[in-house]
Amino acid sequence: MDCLVAPSLPIVPDRSSNLRLGIMASGSGSNFAAVAEAIATGQLPAKIAVLIYNNPHIKALEYAAQYQIPAVFHDHRGVERGALDRAIVQTMQEYQVNCVVMAGWMRVVTPVLIDAFPDRIINIHPSLLPSFPGIKAIEQALAAKVKISGCTVHLVRPVVDSGPILIQAAVPVLPDDTVETLHARIQIQEHRILPAALKLL
Ligand code: GRF
């Protein structure tokens, strides 16, 4: 199935390549790698200025080393959300980031971060929003026995997974799907639509 771009979005094409990305990741980092790969292969005119991570064992660190991207650790444990976001904003500013990508960032962000980058923070979510927002989106889709699911790239707003949708891609849900098999199918599409969404910016 193909991906769809929200037709009503006021997109002003910017042909310059001054997109400086700050990518936030907590997990396996496959979306981070997909963006890095799209840049390395010339499909996405941008630069990843910094990777911010909150899990010292994250696989994205290996990709960051491979692509020679600076990585900065922000430990969320015992830190109030606003304080964490203030520290993240400071790092983003140090690296002159002008677009923030939440690529599997497993923390709720606050207006401290959102207001520092108005309409310049995007998130990727493993469902066709507005269905199944929040955590365990894939489990929610399986429990609802939907026949089609997918992924969404959207602008970040204070209410989790609620912002304007930039791109979605759909995948079938098969009768014998598990969380792992459906997630794997969705991730193939995530790796397409995240770089594509960044191109729109
Ligand atoms: C993705 O499925 C994304 O939709 C969700 O977290 C997962 C991150 O995957 N928000 P990865 O770490 O990029 O592999």
Coordinates of C-alpha atoms and ligand atoms in Angstrom, one line a residue:
M1 CA 0.0 0.0 0.0
D2 CA 1.2 3.5 -0.7
C3 CA 1.7 6.5 1.6
L4 CA -0.5 9.5 1.5
V5 CA 0.4 13.2 2.1
A6 CA -2.1 15.3 3.9
P7 CA -3.5 17.4 1.0
S8 CA -4.5 20.3 3.1
L9 CA -1.1 21.0 4.6
P10 CA 0.3 24.4 3.7
I11 CA 3.7 23.2 2.5
V12 CA 6.1 25.8 1.2
P13 CA 8.9 24.0 -0.6
D14 CA 12.3 24.9 0.5
R15 CA 14.9 23.7 -2.0
S16 CA 17.9 24.6 0.2
S17 CA 19.6 22.0 2.2
N18 CA 19.8 23.8 5.5
L19 CA 17.7 21.3 7.4
R20 CA 19.7 20.6 10.6
L21 CA 18.1 17.7 12.3
G22 CA 18.2 16.8 16.0
I23 CA 17.0 13.2 16.3
M24 CA 15.7 11.9 19.6
A25 CA 15.7 8.1 20.0
S26 CA 15.2 5.6 22.8
G27 CA 14.9 2.3 21.0
S28 CA 16.5 0.3 18.3
G29 CA 17.2 3.4 16.2
S30 CA 16.1 1.9 12.9
N31 CA 14.3 5.1 12.0
F32 CA 17.3 7.1 12.9
A33 CA 19.3 4.8 10.6
A34 CA 16.7 5.3 7.8
V35 CA 17.1 9.0 7.9
A36 CA 20.9 8.8 8.0
E37 CA 20.8 6.5 5.0
A38 CA 18.5 8.8 3.1
I39 CA 20.9 11.6 3.7
A40 CA 24.0 9.6 2.8
T41 CA 22.5 8.4 -0.4
G42 CA 21.5 11.9 -1.5
Q43 CA 17.7 11.3 -1.2
L44 CA 17.2 13.8 1.6
P45 CA 19.1 17.1 1.6
A46 CA 19.7 17.5 5.3
K47 CA 22.2 17.0 8.0
I48 CA 21.8 15.2 11.3
A49 CA 23.4 17.6 13.7
V50 CA 23.0 15.5 16.8
L51 CA 21.4 12.3 18.1
I52 CA 19.9 12.6 21.6
Y53 CA 19.4 9.4 23.4
N54 CA 18.2 8.4 26.9
N55 CA 19.1 4.7 26.9
P56 CA 22.8 4.0 27.1
H57 CA 22.3 0.6 25.3
I58 CA 20.5 2.0 22.3
K59 CA 21.5 0.6 19.0
A60 CA 21.2 4.0 17.4
L61 CA 24.6 4.8 18.9
E62 CA 26.2 2.3 16.6
Y63 CA 24.6 4.0 13.6
A64 CA 25.6 7.4 14.9
A65 CA 29.2 6.2 15.1
Q66 CA 29.0 4.7 11.6
Y67 CA 27.7 8.0 10.1
Q68 CA 30.0 10.1 12.4
I69 CA 27.0 11.9 14.0
P70 CA 27.5 13.4 17.5
A71 CA 25.5 11.7 20.2
V72 CA 24.5 13.3 23.5
F73 CA 23.0 11.3 26.4
H74 CA 20.2 12.8 28.4
D75 CA 19.2 10.6 31.3
H76 CA 15.5 10.9 32.1
R77 CA 15.6 9.0 35.3
G78 CA 14.8 11.1 38.3
V79 CA 14.5 14.2 36.2
E80 CA 11.3 16.2 36.0
R81 CA 9.9 16.3 32.4
G82 CA 10.3 20.1 32.0
A83 CA 13.8 20.0 33.2
L84 CA 14.7 17.2 30.8
D85 CA 13.2 19.1 27.9
R86 CA 15.1 22.3 28.9
A87 CA 18.3 20.3 28.8
I88 CA 17.4 18.8 25.4
V89 CA 16.5 22.3 24.0
Q90 CA 19.9 23.5 25.2
T91 CA 21.7 20.7 23.4
M92 CA 19.6 21.2 20.2
Q93 CA 20.6 24.9 20.3
E94 CA 24.2 24.1 20.8
Y95 CA 24.1 22.0 17.6
Q96 CA 22.1 24.6 15.8
V97 CA 19.2 22.2 15.2
N98 CA 16.2 23.7 13.3
C99 CA 14.1 20.6 13.1
V100 CA 13.5 18.0 15.8
V101 CA 12.6 14.4 15.0
M102 CA 11.2 12.1 17.6
A103 CA 12.2 8.7 16.2
G104 CA 11.0 6.3 18.9
W105 CA 11.5 8.7 21.8
M106 CA 9.6 7.0 24.6
R107 CA 9.0 10.0 26.8
V108 CA 6.1 12.5 26.7
V109 CA 7.5 15.9 25.7
T110 CA 6.4 19.2 27.3
P111 CA 5.7 22.7 25.9
V112 CA 9.3 23.5 27.0
L113 CA 10.5 21.6 24.0
I114 CA 7.4 22.1 21.7
D115 CA 7.5 25.9 22.1
A116 CA 11.2 26.1 21.4
F117 CA 10.6 24.6 17.9
P118 CA 7.2 25.7 16.7
D119 CA 5.9 23.4 14.0
R120 CA 9.4 21.9 13.7
I121 CA 9.1 18.8 15.8
I122 CA 7.8 15.7 14.1
N123 CA 7.0 12.3 15.6
I124 CA 6.6 8.9 14.0
H125 CA 3.9 6.6 15.5
P126 CA 3.1 3.0 14.6
S127 CA -0.6 3.3 13.8
L128 CA -2.9 5.2 11.5
L129 CA -3.7 8.1 13.7
P130 CA -6.1 9.2 15.1
S131 CA -6.6 5.5 15.8
F132 CA -4.5 4.0 18.6
P133 CA -2.6 6.9 20.0
G134 CA -0.3 6.5 23.0
I135 CA 1.7 3.5 24.1
K136 CA 1.2 -0.1 22.7
A137 CA -0.3 1.1 19.5
I138 CA 0.3 -2.2 17.8
E139 CA -1.2 -4.2 20.6
Q140 CA -4.2 -1.8 20.4
A141 CA -4.6 -2.4 16.7
L142 CA -4.4 -6.2 17.1
A143 CA -6.9 -6.1 20.0
A144 CA -9.3 -4.1 17.9
K145 CA -9.0 -6.7 15.1
V146 CA -8.5 -4.0 12.4
K147 CA -7.7 -5.3 9.0
I148 CA -5.4 -2.3 8.1
S149 CA -3.0 -0.5 10.2
G150 CA 0.2 1.5 9.4
C151 CA 2.2 4.5 10.6
T152 CA 1.9 8.2 10.8
V153 CA 4.4 11.1 10.8
H154 CA 2.9 14.1 12.4
L155 CA 3.8 17.5 14.0
V156 CA 4.1 17.3 17.7
R157 CA 1.5 19.1 20.0
P158 CA 1.2 18.9 23.8
V159 CA -1.5 16.2 23.6
V160 CA 0.3 13.0 22.7
D161 CA 0.0 11.8 19.1
S162 CA -2.6 14.6 18.3
G163 CA -0.7 17.0 15.9
P164 CA -1.4 17.6 12.2
I165 CA -0.6 14.6 10.1
L166 CA 2.1 14.9 7.4
I167 CA 2.2 11.5 5.9
Q168 CA 0.7 8.1 6.5
A169 CA 1.3 4.6 5.1
A170 CA -1.0 1.7 5.4
V171 CA -0.2 -2.0 5.8
P172 CA -2.5 -5.1 6.0
V173 CA -3.0 -6.8 9.3
L174 CA -2.8 -10.5 8.6
P175 CA -4.9 -13.1 10.6
D176 CA -1.9 -14.7 12.3
D177 CA 0.0 -11.5 13.0
T178 CA 1.8 -11.0 16.3
V179 CA 3.0 -7.7 17.7
E180 CA 6.4 -8.5 16.3
T181 CA 5.3 -9.4 12.7
L182 CA 3.0 -6.5 12.4
H183 CA 5.6 -4.1 13.8
A184 CA 8.1 -5.4 11.3
R185 CA 5.7 -4.7 8.5
I186 CA 4.9 -1.3 9.8
Q187 CA 8.6 -0.4 10.2
I188 CA 9.3 -1.0 6.5
Q189 CA 6.9 1.8 5.8
E190 CA 8.2 3.9 8.7
H191 CA 11.6 3.9 7.1
R192 CA 10.1 5.3 3.8
I193 CA 7.7 7.9 5.2
L194 CA 10.0 9.5 7.8
P195 CA 12.6 10.7 5.3
A196 CA 9.7 11.6 2.9
A197 CA 8.1 13.7 5.6
L198 CA 11.4 15.5 6.2
K199 CA 11.6 16.3 2.5
L200 CA 8.3 18.2 2.9
L201 CA 9.9 20.4 5.6
Ligands
GRF1 C1 8.8 3.0 15.9 O1 7.9 1.9 15.6 C2 8.0 4.3 16.1 O2 6.8 4.3 15.4 C3 7.7 4.3 17.5 O3 8.8 3.7 18.1 C4 9.4 2.8 17.2 C5 10.9 3.2 17.1 O4 11.6 2.3 16.3 N1 7.4 5.6 18.0 P1 13.2 2.4 16.0 O5 13.8 2.6 17.4 O6 13.3 3.6 15.1 O7 13.6 1.2 15.4

